[in-house]
Short mmCIF file of N, CA and C in Angstrom, two decimals:
data_model
loop_
_atom_site.label_atom_id
_atom_site.label_comp_id
_atom_site.label_asym_id
_atom_site.label_seq_id
_atom_site.Cartn_x
_atom_site.Cartn_y
_atom_site.Cartn_z
N UNK A 1 -41.96 -46.49 -18.12
CA UNK A 1 -43.02 -45.96 -17.23
C UNK A 1 -42.92 -44.47 -17.04
N UNK A 2 -41.69 -43.89 -16.95
CA UNK A 2 -41.55 -42.46 -16.84
C UNK A 2 -42.17 -41.76 -18.14
N UNK A 3 -41.92 -42.25 -19.34
CA UNK A 3 -42.56 -41.89 -20.65
C UNK A 3 -44.15 -41.74 -20.47
N UNK A 4 -44.72 -42.79 -20.04
CA UNK A 4 -46.13 -42.72 -19.88
C UNK A 4 -46.59 -41.75 -19.00
N UNK A 5 -45.96 -41.53 -17.68
CA UNK A 5 -46.27 -40.43 -16.82
C UNK A 5 -46.13 -39.02 -17.32
N UNK A 6 -44.94 -38.94 -18.12
CA UNK A 6 -44.65 -37.60 -18.82
C UNK A 6 -45.73 -37.20 -19.84
N UNK A 7 -46.14 -38.22 -20.61
CA UNK A 7 -47.20 -38.06 -21.52
C UNK A 7 -48.58 -37.77 -20.88
N UNK A 8 -48.89 -38.42 -19.75
CA UNK A 8 -50.06 -38.06 -19.12
C UNK A 8 -50.11 -36.79 -18.69
N UNK A 9 -49.07 -36.31 -17.89
CA UNK A 9 -48.87 -35.07 -17.37
C UNK A 9 -48.93 -33.94 -18.45
N UNK A 10 -48.27 -34.15 -19.47
CA UNK A 10 -48.22 -33.19 -20.70
C UNK A 10 -49.68 -33.06 -21.13
N UNK A 11 -50.36 -34.18 -21.33
CA UNK A 11 -51.74 -34.09 -21.91
C UNK A 11 -52.70 -33.42 -20.96
N UNK A 12 -52.51 -33.54 -19.73
CA UNK A 12 -53.31 -32.98 -18.78
C UNK A 12 -52.96 -31.32 -18.76
N UNK A 13 -51.79 -30.96 -18.82
CA UNK A 13 -51.49 -29.62 -18.88
C UNK A 13 -51.92 -28.89 -20.17
N UNK A 14 -51.82 -29.59 -21.27
CA UNK A 14 -52.33 -28.99 -22.52
C UNK A 14 -53.72 -29.00 -22.73
N UNK A 15 -54.47 -29.88 -22.23
CA UNK A 15 -55.87 -30.15 -22.50
C UNK A 15 -56.75 -29.54 -21.38
N UNK A 16 -56.17 -29.37 -20.23
CA UNK A 16 -57.06 -28.82 -19.14
C UNK A 16 -56.53 -27.68 -18.45
N UNK A 17 -55.30 -27.73 -17.97
CA UNK A 17 -54.88 -26.60 -17.20
C UNK A 17 -54.43 -25.27 -18.00
N UNK A 18 -53.87 -25.51 -19.22
CA UNK A 18 -53.67 -24.31 -20.03
C UNK A 18 -54.84 -23.72 -20.50
N UNK A 19 -55.93 -24.51 -20.92
CA UNK A 19 -57.16 -23.74 -21.38
C UNK A 19 -57.82 -22.92 -20.19
N UNK A 20 -57.76 -23.52 -19.10
CA UNK A 20 -58.28 -23.06 -17.70
C UNK A 20 -57.43 -21.75 -17.31
N UNK A 21 -56.18 -21.81 -17.49
CA UNK A 21 -55.39 -20.53 -17.15
C UNK A 21 -55.79 -19.44 -18.06
N UNK A 22 -56.09 -19.65 -19.34
CA UNK A 22 -56.42 -18.71 -20.35
C UNK A 22 -57.84 -18.10 -19.94
N UNK A 23 -58.64 -18.98 -19.60
CA UNK A 23 -60.00 -18.62 -19.30
C UNK A 23 -60.12 -17.61 -18.11
N UNK A 24 -59.34 -17.92 -17.10
CA UNK A 24 -59.35 -16.99 -16.03
C UNK A 24 -58.45 -15.78 -16.06
N UNK A 25 -57.60 -15.78 -17.15
CA UNK A 25 -56.59 -14.76 -17.36
C UNK A 25 -57.15 -13.68 -18.32
N UNK A 26 -58.36 -13.72 -18.82
CA UNK A 26 -58.76 -12.74 -19.66
C UNK A 26 -59.30 -13.31 -20.92
N UNK A 27 -59.09 -14.52 -21.33
CA UNK A 27 -59.55 -15.22 -22.56
C UNK A 27 -61.08 -15.20 -22.70
N UNK A 28 -61.84 -15.19 -21.46
CA UNK A 28 -63.34 -14.94 -21.39
C UNK A 28 -63.74 -13.76 -22.08
N UNK A 29 -62.96 -12.87 -22.43
CA UNK A 29 -63.28 -11.54 -22.98
C UNK A 29 -62.76 -11.56 -24.46
N UNK A 30 -62.47 -12.66 -25.06
CA UNK A 30 -62.06 -12.83 -26.42
C UNK A 30 -63.05 -12.30 -27.33
N UNK A 31 -62.69 -11.75 -28.41
CA UNK A 31 -63.40 -11.15 -29.40
C UNK A 31 -63.29 -11.97 -30.78
N UNK A 32 -64.23 -11.82 -31.62
CA UNK A 32 -64.03 -12.51 -33.07
C UNK A 32 -63.67 -11.19 -33.80
N UNK A 33 -63.06 -11.64 -34.97
CA UNK A 33 -62.37 -10.51 -36.04
C UNK A 33 -63.72 -9.68 -36.33
N UNK A 34 -65.00 -10.31 -36.52
CA UNK A 34 -66.11 -9.58 -36.87
C UNK A 34 -66.49 -8.60 -35.77
N UNK A 35 -66.41 -8.96 -34.57
CA UNK A 35 -66.78 -7.96 -33.53
C UNK A 35 -65.74 -6.83 -33.58
N UNK A 36 -64.53 -7.03 -33.70
CA UNK A 36 -63.46 -6.00 -33.67
C UNK A 36 -63.77 -5.09 -34.93
N UNK A 37 -64.13 -5.66 -36.08
CA UNK A 37 -64.36 -4.90 -37.06
C UNK A 37 -65.59 -3.88 -37.00
N UNK A 38 -66.53 -4.32 -35.97
CA UNK A 38 -67.66 -3.49 -35.85
C UNK A 38 -67.44 -2.35 -34.88
N UNK A 39 -66.25 -2.21 -34.24
CA UNK A 39 -65.86 -1.25 -33.35
C UNK A 39 -65.71 0.06 -34.03
N UNK A 40 -66.23 1.21 -33.43
CA UNK A 40 -66.22 2.47 -33.98
C UNK A 40 -64.66 2.93 -33.97
N UNK A 41 -63.98 2.61 -32.91
CA UNK A 41 -62.53 2.95 -32.74
C UNK A 41 -61.71 1.96 -32.71
N UNK A 42 -60.48 1.98 -33.07
CA UNK A 42 -59.51 0.76 -32.92
C UNK A 42 -59.26 0.65 -31.58
N UNK A 43 -59.08 -0.67 -31.22
CA UNK A 43 -58.57 -1.03 -29.85
C UNK A 43 -56.96 -0.73 -29.84
N UNK A 44 -56.40 -0.83 -28.58
CA UNK A 44 -54.94 -0.44 -28.60
C UNK A 44 -54.11 -1.64 -29.49
N UNK A 45 -54.76 -2.69 -29.62
CA UNK A 45 -54.12 -3.82 -30.44
C UNK A 45 -55.02 -4.91 -30.44
N UNK A 46 -54.52 -5.98 -31.12
CA UNK A 46 -55.07 -7.29 -31.15
C UNK A 46 -54.16 -8.26 -31.20
N UNK A 47 -54.35 -9.46 -30.41
CA UNK A 47 -53.44 -10.49 -30.32
C UNK A 47 -54.20 -11.76 -30.64
N UNK A 48 -53.63 -12.46 -31.65
CA UNK A 48 -54.29 -13.72 -32.13
C UNK A 48 -53.56 -14.82 -31.37
N UNK A 49 -54.41 -15.69 -30.96
CA UNK A 49 -53.88 -17.00 -30.24
C UNK A 49 -53.95 -18.14 -31.17
N UNK A 50 -52.99 -18.74 -31.57
CA UNK A 50 -52.81 -19.92 -32.18
C UNK A 50 -52.51 -21.28 -31.52
N UNK A 51 -53.42 -22.18 -31.34
CA UNK A 51 -53.11 -23.36 -30.51
C UNK A 51 -53.77 -24.65 -31.34
N UNK A 52 -53.10 -25.47 -31.91
CA UNK A 52 -53.49 -26.53 -32.71
C UNK A 52 -52.67 -27.67 -32.27
N UNK A 53 -53.31 -28.83 -32.71
CA UNK A 53 -52.80 -30.15 -32.39
C UNK A 53 -51.53 -30.69 -33.14
N UNK A 54 -51.27 -30.02 -34.29
CA UNK A 54 -50.09 -30.75 -35.06
C UNK A 54 -49.46 -29.53 -35.97
N UNK A 55 -48.25 -29.59 -36.51
CA UNK A 55 -47.62 -28.59 -37.21
C UNK A 55 -48.32 -28.43 -38.56
N UNK A 56 -49.02 -29.22 -39.11
CA UNK A 56 -49.66 -29.15 -40.42
C UNK A 56 -50.93 -28.18 -40.36
N UNK A 57 -51.42 -27.86 -39.07
CA UNK A 57 -52.56 -26.88 -38.92
C UNK A 57 -52.18 -25.47 -39.27
N UNK A 58 -50.80 -25.21 -39.21
CA UNK A 58 -50.44 -23.91 -39.56
C UNK A 58 -50.88 -23.54 -40.96
N UNK A 59 -50.71 -24.52 -41.89
CA UNK A 59 -50.98 -24.34 -43.32
C UNK A 59 -52.41 -24.08 -43.42
N UNK A 60 -53.20 -24.80 -42.67
CA UNK A 60 -54.61 -24.54 -42.75
C UNK A 60 -55.08 -23.27 -42.23
N UNK A 61 -54.41 -22.75 -41.17
CA UNK A 61 -54.80 -21.59 -40.40
C UNK A 61 -54.30 -20.27 -41.18
N UNK A 62 -53.11 -20.49 -41.80
CA UNK A 62 -52.55 -19.36 -42.42
C UNK A 62 -53.45 -18.44 -43.39
N UNK A 63 -54.09 -18.96 -44.33
CA UNK A 63 -54.87 -18.02 -45.14
C UNK A 63 -56.07 -17.48 -44.44
N UNK A 64 -56.61 -18.05 -43.46
CA UNK A 64 -57.60 -17.29 -42.69
C UNK A 64 -57.08 -16.24 -41.91
N UNK A 65 -55.92 -16.50 -41.22
CA UNK A 65 -55.25 -15.69 -40.37
C UNK A 65 -54.82 -14.34 -41.07
N UNK A 66 -54.15 -14.68 -42.35
CA UNK A 66 -53.78 -13.50 -43.12
C UNK A 66 -54.96 -12.73 -43.60
N UNK A 67 -56.08 -13.40 -43.93
CA UNK A 67 -57.26 -12.62 -44.25
C UNK A 67 -57.86 -11.76 -43.22
N UNK A 68 -57.75 -12.29 -42.04
CA UNK A 68 -58.34 -11.61 -40.78
C UNK A 68 -57.32 -10.29 -40.51
N UNK A 69 -56.08 -10.59 -40.64
CA UNK A 69 -55.22 -9.42 -40.39
C UNK A 69 -55.53 -8.40 -41.47
N UNK A 70 -55.55 -8.76 -42.81
CA UNK A 70 -55.76 -7.83 -43.83
C UNK A 70 -57.09 -7.00 -43.53
N UNK A 71 -58.17 -7.63 -43.20
CA UNK A 71 -59.28 -6.98 -42.83
C UNK A 71 -59.21 -5.98 -41.70
N UNK A 72 -58.50 -6.41 -40.65
CA UNK A 72 -58.37 -5.48 -39.54
C UNK A 72 -57.48 -4.33 -39.90
N UNK A 73 -56.43 -4.52 -40.75
CA UNK A 73 -55.48 -3.41 -41.14
C UNK A 73 -56.36 -2.53 -42.04
N UNK A 74 -57.25 -3.00 -42.82
CA UNK A 74 -57.99 -2.12 -43.79
C UNK A 74 -58.99 -1.29 -42.99
N UNK A 75 -59.53 -1.78 -41.90
CA UNK A 75 -60.35 -0.95 -40.99
C UNK A 75 -59.66 0.01 -40.20
N UNK A 76 -58.46 -0.63 -39.65
CA UNK A 76 -57.65 0.28 -38.68
C UNK A 76 -56.20 0.14 -39.17
N UNK A 77 -55.85 1.05 -39.91
CA UNK A 77 -54.46 0.91 -40.59
C UNK A 77 -53.20 1.04 -39.71
N UNK A 78 -53.37 1.70 -38.63
CA UNK A 78 -52.26 1.67 -37.63
C UNK A 78 -52.38 0.59 -36.53
N UNK A 79 -53.29 -0.27 -36.55
CA UNK A 79 -53.58 -1.19 -35.47
C UNK A 79 -52.37 -2.17 -35.14
N UNK A 80 -51.97 -2.27 -33.96
CA UNK A 80 -50.89 -3.24 -33.64
C UNK A 80 -51.45 -4.53 -33.49
N UNK A 81 -50.61 -5.42 -34.06
CA UNK A 81 -51.14 -6.91 -34.06
C UNK A 81 -50.13 -7.71 -33.72
N UNK A 82 -50.31 -8.95 -33.02
CA UNK A 82 -49.38 -9.91 -32.68
C UNK A 82 -50.06 -11.25 -32.81
N UNK A 83 -49.33 -12.25 -32.77
CA UNK A 83 -49.67 -13.55 -32.99
C UNK A 83 -48.87 -14.33 -32.00
N UNK A 84 -49.58 -15.24 -31.29
CA UNK A 84 -48.84 -16.07 -30.36
C UNK A 84 -49.30 -17.56 -30.69
N UNK A 85 -48.32 -18.34 -30.92
CA UNK A 85 -48.39 -19.74 -31.24
C UNK A 85 -47.85 -20.54 -30.14
N UNK A 86 -48.74 -21.41 -29.58
CA UNK A 86 -48.16 -22.14 -28.51
C UNK A 86 -48.83 -23.53 -28.19
N UNK A 87 -48.91 -24.18 -29.38
CA UNK A 87 -49.33 -25.58 -29.42
C UNK A 87 -48.33 -26.45 -30.37
N UNK A 88 -48.59 -27.53 -30.58
CA UNK A 88 -47.73 -28.39 -31.57
C UNK A 88 -47.58 -27.79 -32.95
N UNK A 89 -48.41 -26.82 -33.36
CA UNK A 89 -48.33 -26.09 -34.66
C UNK A 89 -47.09 -25.26 -34.78
N UNK A 90 -46.60 -24.84 -33.43
CA UNK A 90 -45.28 -24.02 -33.47
C UNK A 90 -44.19 -24.57 -34.09
N UNK A 91 -44.13 -25.96 -34.01
CA UNK A 91 -43.01 -26.71 -34.67
C UNK A 91 -42.85 -26.66 -36.22
N UNK A 92 -43.99 -26.21 -36.75
CA UNK A 92 -43.79 -25.90 -38.18
C UNK A 92 -42.81 -24.91 -38.60
N UNK A 93 -42.68 -23.92 -37.41
CA UNK A 93 -41.86 -22.73 -37.56
C UNK A 93 -40.50 -22.88 -37.20
N UNK A 94 -39.93 -24.09 -36.96
CA UNK A 94 -38.54 -24.21 -36.70
C UNK A 94 -37.75 -24.22 -38.10
N UNK A 95 -36.49 -23.82 -37.78
CA UNK A 95 -35.56 -23.76 -39.04
C UNK A 95 -35.53 -25.09 -39.73
N UNK A 96 -35.56 -26.17 -39.00
CA UNK A 96 -35.49 -27.45 -39.62
C UNK A 96 -36.73 -27.62 -40.49
N UNK A 97 -37.79 -27.12 -40.27
CA UNK A 97 -39.05 -27.37 -40.95
C UNK A 97 -39.39 -26.28 -42.11
N UNK A 98 -38.31 -25.32 -42.33
CA UNK A 98 -38.62 -24.39 -43.20
C UNK A 98 -38.79 -24.98 -44.71
N UNK A 99 -38.08 -25.94 -44.96
CA UNK A 99 -38.10 -26.60 -46.30
C UNK A 99 -39.51 -27.39 -46.43
N UNK A 100 -39.95 -27.82 -45.38
CA UNK A 100 -41.23 -28.51 -45.33
C UNK A 100 -42.30 -27.63 -45.53
N UNK A 101 -42.17 -26.43 -44.84
CA UNK A 101 -43.41 -25.42 -44.89
C UNK A 101 -42.92 -24.07 -45.46
N UNK A 102 -42.48 -24.04 -46.73
CA UNK A 102 -41.78 -22.71 -47.25
C UNK A 102 -42.84 -21.41 -47.26
N UNK A 103 -43.96 -21.81 -47.63
CA UNK A 103 -44.98 -20.76 -47.72
C UNK A 103 -45.37 -20.15 -46.37
N UNK A 104 -45.45 -21.07 -45.52
CA UNK A 104 -45.67 -20.53 -43.96
C UNK A 104 -44.56 -19.71 -43.54
N UNK A 105 -43.34 -20.24 -43.83
CA UNK A 105 -42.14 -19.28 -43.31
C UNK A 105 -42.20 -17.98 -44.14
N UNK A 106 -42.43 -17.97 -45.25
CA UNK A 106 -42.49 -16.65 -46.14
C UNK A 106 -43.52 -15.88 -45.50
N UNK A 107 -44.66 -16.34 -45.26
CA UNK A 107 -45.68 -15.64 -44.76
C UNK A 107 -45.49 -15.17 -43.37
N UNK A 108 -44.76 -15.70 -42.46
CA UNK A 108 -44.24 -15.31 -41.14
C UNK A 108 -43.23 -14.15 -41.38
N UNK A 109 -42.34 -14.34 -42.32
CA UNK A 109 -41.46 -13.12 -42.64
C UNK A 109 -42.29 -11.95 -43.14
N UNK A 110 -43.26 -12.09 -43.97
CA UNK A 110 -44.01 -11.08 -44.34
C UNK A 110 -44.90 -10.43 -43.42
N UNK A 111 -45.37 -11.14 -42.36
CA UNK A 111 -46.10 -10.54 -41.18
C UNK A 111 -45.18 -9.78 -40.38
N UNK A 112 -43.89 -10.24 -40.19
CA UNK A 112 -42.90 -9.35 -39.44
C UNK A 112 -42.64 -8.08 -40.18
N UNK A 113 -42.40 -8.15 -41.46
CA UNK A 113 -42.14 -6.90 -42.31
C UNK A 113 -43.30 -5.84 -42.30
N UNK A 114 -44.50 -6.52 -42.00
CA UNK A 114 -45.66 -5.58 -41.94
C UNK A 114 -45.92 -5.14 -40.69
N UNK A 115 -45.05 -5.50 -39.52
CA UNK A 115 -45.21 -5.00 -38.23
C UNK A 115 -46.07 -5.80 -37.35
N UNK A 116 -46.39 -7.07 -37.70
CA UNK A 116 -46.98 -8.04 -36.89
C UNK A 116 -45.89 -8.88 -36.08
N UNK A 117 -46.06 -8.79 -34.87
CA UNK A 117 -45.03 -9.56 -34.02
C UNK A 117 -45.59 -11.08 -33.83
N UNK A 118 -44.80 -12.04 -34.11
CA UNK A 118 -45.15 -13.41 -33.93
C UNK A 118 -44.20 -14.12 -32.90
N UNK A 119 -44.86 -14.87 -31.94
CA UNK A 119 -44.27 -15.22 -30.82
C UNK A 119 -44.51 -16.81 -30.86
N UNK A 120 -43.59 -17.60 -30.35
CA UNK A 120 -43.94 -19.04 -30.09
C UNK A 120 -43.62 -19.27 -28.53
N UNK A 121 -43.97 -20.47 -28.09
CA UNK A 121 -43.73 -20.65 -26.66
C UNK A 121 -42.66 -21.58 -26.31
N UNK A 122 -41.63 -20.90 -25.56
CA UNK A 122 -40.41 -21.65 -25.27
C UNK A 122 -40.70 -22.87 -24.33
N UNK A 123 -41.58 -22.60 -23.26
CA UNK A 123 -41.95 -23.64 -22.15
C UNK A 123 -42.31 -24.93 -23.12
N UNK A 124 -43.55 -24.64 -23.83
CA UNK A 124 -43.98 -25.74 -24.68
C UNK A 124 -43.07 -26.50 -25.51
N UNK A 125 -42.19 -25.82 -26.22
CA UNK A 125 -41.19 -26.40 -27.04
C UNK A 125 -40.22 -27.12 -26.20
N UNK A 126 -39.87 -26.76 -25.02
CA UNK A 126 -38.81 -27.32 -24.33
C UNK A 126 -39.42 -28.68 -23.82
N UNK A 127 -40.80 -28.84 -23.61
CA UNK A 127 -41.34 -30.25 -23.32
C UNK A 127 -41.17 -31.31 -24.31
N UNK A 128 -40.91 -30.81 -25.54
CA UNK A 128 -40.57 -31.69 -26.65
C UNK A 128 -39.14 -31.61 -27.13
N UNK A 129 -38.31 -31.11 -26.15
CA UNK A 129 -36.90 -31.02 -26.47
C UNK A 129 -36.40 -30.07 -27.61
N UNK A 130 -37.34 -28.97 -27.78
CA UNK A 130 -36.97 -28.16 -28.86
C UNK A 130 -36.53 -27.02 -28.23
N UNK A 131 -35.33 -26.44 -28.52
CA UNK A 131 -34.79 -25.28 -27.90
C UNK A 131 -35.11 -24.10 -28.73
N UNK A 132 -34.92 -22.81 -28.04
CA UNK A 132 -35.19 -21.57 -28.68
C UNK A 132 -34.37 -21.41 -29.92
N UNK A 133 -33.15 -21.94 -29.88
CA UNK A 133 -32.32 -21.75 -31.00
C UNK A 133 -32.78 -22.52 -32.33
N UNK A 134 -33.74 -23.43 -32.12
CA UNK A 134 -34.29 -24.08 -33.36
C UNK A 134 -35.22 -23.29 -34.10
N UNK A 135 -35.51 -21.99 -33.60
CA UNK A 135 -36.58 -21.30 -34.41
C UNK A 135 -35.64 -20.22 -35.15
N UNK A 136 -35.94 -19.72 -36.29
CA UNK A 136 -35.35 -18.78 -37.04
C UNK A 136 -35.46 -17.44 -36.31
N UNK A 137 -34.65 -16.46 -36.78
CA UNK A 137 -34.50 -15.21 -36.15
C UNK A 137 -35.96 -14.39 -36.30
N UNK A 138 -36.66 -14.62 -37.27
CA UNK A 138 -37.72 -13.79 -37.55
C UNK A 138 -39.01 -14.48 -36.62
N UNK A 139 -38.89 -15.33 -35.83
CA UNK A 139 -39.78 -15.80 -34.83
C UNK A 139 -39.34 -15.54 -33.69
N UNK A 140 -40.17 -14.82 -32.85
CA UNK A 140 -39.65 -14.56 -31.40
C UNK A 140 -40.13 -15.65 -30.41
N UNK A 141 -39.25 -16.10 -29.69
CA UNK A 141 -39.43 -17.20 -28.78
C UNK A 141 -39.69 -16.53 -27.30
N UNK A 142 -40.86 -16.64 -26.95
CA UNK A 142 -41.32 -15.96 -25.74
C UNK A 142 -41.16 -17.10 -24.63
N UNK A 143 -40.87 -16.75 -23.44
CA UNK A 143 -40.79 -17.74 -22.42
C UNK A 143 -41.93 -18.51 -22.20
N UNK A 144 -43.18 -17.89 -22.36
CA UNK A 144 -44.42 -18.66 -22.14
C UNK A 144 -45.48 -18.02 -23.07
N UNK A 145 -46.09 -18.83 -23.82
CA UNK A 145 -47.16 -18.43 -24.65
C UNK A 145 -48.38 -17.71 -23.96
N UNK A 146 -49.00 -18.50 -23.02
CA UNK A 146 -50.01 -17.83 -22.25
C UNK A 146 -49.65 -16.56 -21.57
N UNK A 147 -48.35 -16.47 -20.97
CA UNK A 147 -47.94 -15.19 -20.20
C UNK A 147 -47.72 -14.17 -21.30
N UNK A 148 -47.29 -14.49 -22.61
CA UNK A 148 -47.22 -13.59 -23.63
C UNK A 148 -48.68 -12.93 -24.00
N UNK A 149 -49.60 -13.66 -24.16
CA UNK A 149 -50.99 -13.29 -24.35
C UNK A 149 -51.53 -12.49 -23.28
N UNK A 150 -51.15 -12.85 -21.96
CA UNK A 150 -51.76 -12.06 -20.85
C UNK A 150 -51.10 -10.67 -20.95
N UNK A 151 -49.77 -10.62 -21.35
CA UNK A 151 -49.12 -9.29 -21.24
C UNK A 151 -49.88 -8.29 -22.31
N UNK A 152 -50.18 -9.00 -23.51
CA UNK A 152 -50.74 -8.11 -24.49
C UNK A 152 -52.12 -7.68 -24.03
N UNK A 153 -52.90 -8.62 -23.49
CA UNK A 153 -54.32 -8.26 -22.86
C UNK A 153 -54.19 -7.21 -21.88
N UNK A 154 -53.03 -7.43 -20.88
CA UNK A 154 -52.98 -6.33 -19.98
C UNK A 154 -52.68 -4.85 -20.43
N UNK A 155 -52.11 -4.88 -21.86
CA UNK A 155 -51.94 -3.48 -22.48
C UNK A 155 -53.19 -3.11 -23.22
N UNK A 156 -54.31 -3.97 -23.07
CA UNK A 156 -55.53 -3.35 -23.67
C UNK A 156 -55.87 -4.07 -24.93
N UNK A 157 -54.92 -4.95 -25.40
CA UNK A 157 -55.15 -5.52 -26.78
C UNK A 157 -56.32 -6.58 -26.60
N UNK A 158 -57.06 -6.76 -27.66
CA UNK A 158 -58.06 -7.64 -27.75
C UNK A 158 -57.72 -9.00 -28.16
N UNK A 159 -58.11 -10.08 -27.47
CA UNK A 159 -57.75 -11.37 -27.77
C UNK A 159 -58.74 -12.01 -28.87
N UNK A 160 -57.91 -12.71 -29.83
CA UNK A 160 -58.87 -13.34 -30.97
C UNK A 160 -58.38 -14.70 -30.84
N UNK A 161 -59.20 -15.55 -30.31
CA UNK A 161 -59.00 -17.01 -30.01
C UNK A 161 -59.69 -18.04 -31.10
N UNK A 162 -60.03 -17.26 -32.21
CA UNK A 162 -60.85 -18.17 -33.22
C UNK A 162 -59.96 -19.29 -33.90
N UNK A 163 -58.41 -19.18 -33.60
CA UNK A 163 -57.56 -20.02 -34.35
C UNK A 163 -57.05 -20.97 -33.22
N UNK A 164 -57.59 -21.20 -32.10
CA UNK A 164 -57.20 -22.00 -31.14
C UNK A 164 -58.22 -23.24 -31.10
N UNK A 165 -57.65 -24.41 -31.12
CA UNK A 165 -58.62 -25.58 -31.27
C UNK A 165 -58.97 -26.08 -29.85
#
């Protein structure tokens, strides 16, 4: 019985309350990469929101994300860029899953080396009994993915939510 209640509450949080919190916290001003590329001046930064239903989605998202980052860096070479992953896709980034998703992990290491900060959500991970220690050192475990996004938006970063399902 408790398991059913937990799953229902979790579903409600993920599908209803979390998207609503983002809507009212600045996500309504989200931009597309194309819109950002059309700007005459670089914004203070860009934060990409990744929110997908399963770990395999990262593999599908990664090429488009890398292409978007490359395009932004070509237009604005010194642009600060961050990525916040706070759905089930973040579990592809655990140390345990590195052998299952080696190209993804290498891509994340490459992002870090190029100055892109990547964060996952500790709160969401904890709901699935995954601790911060389950992620490798090259993945920053933020206390809350939505709060991390809000922190970037408060600094003037433009939110790109094209990779949030």
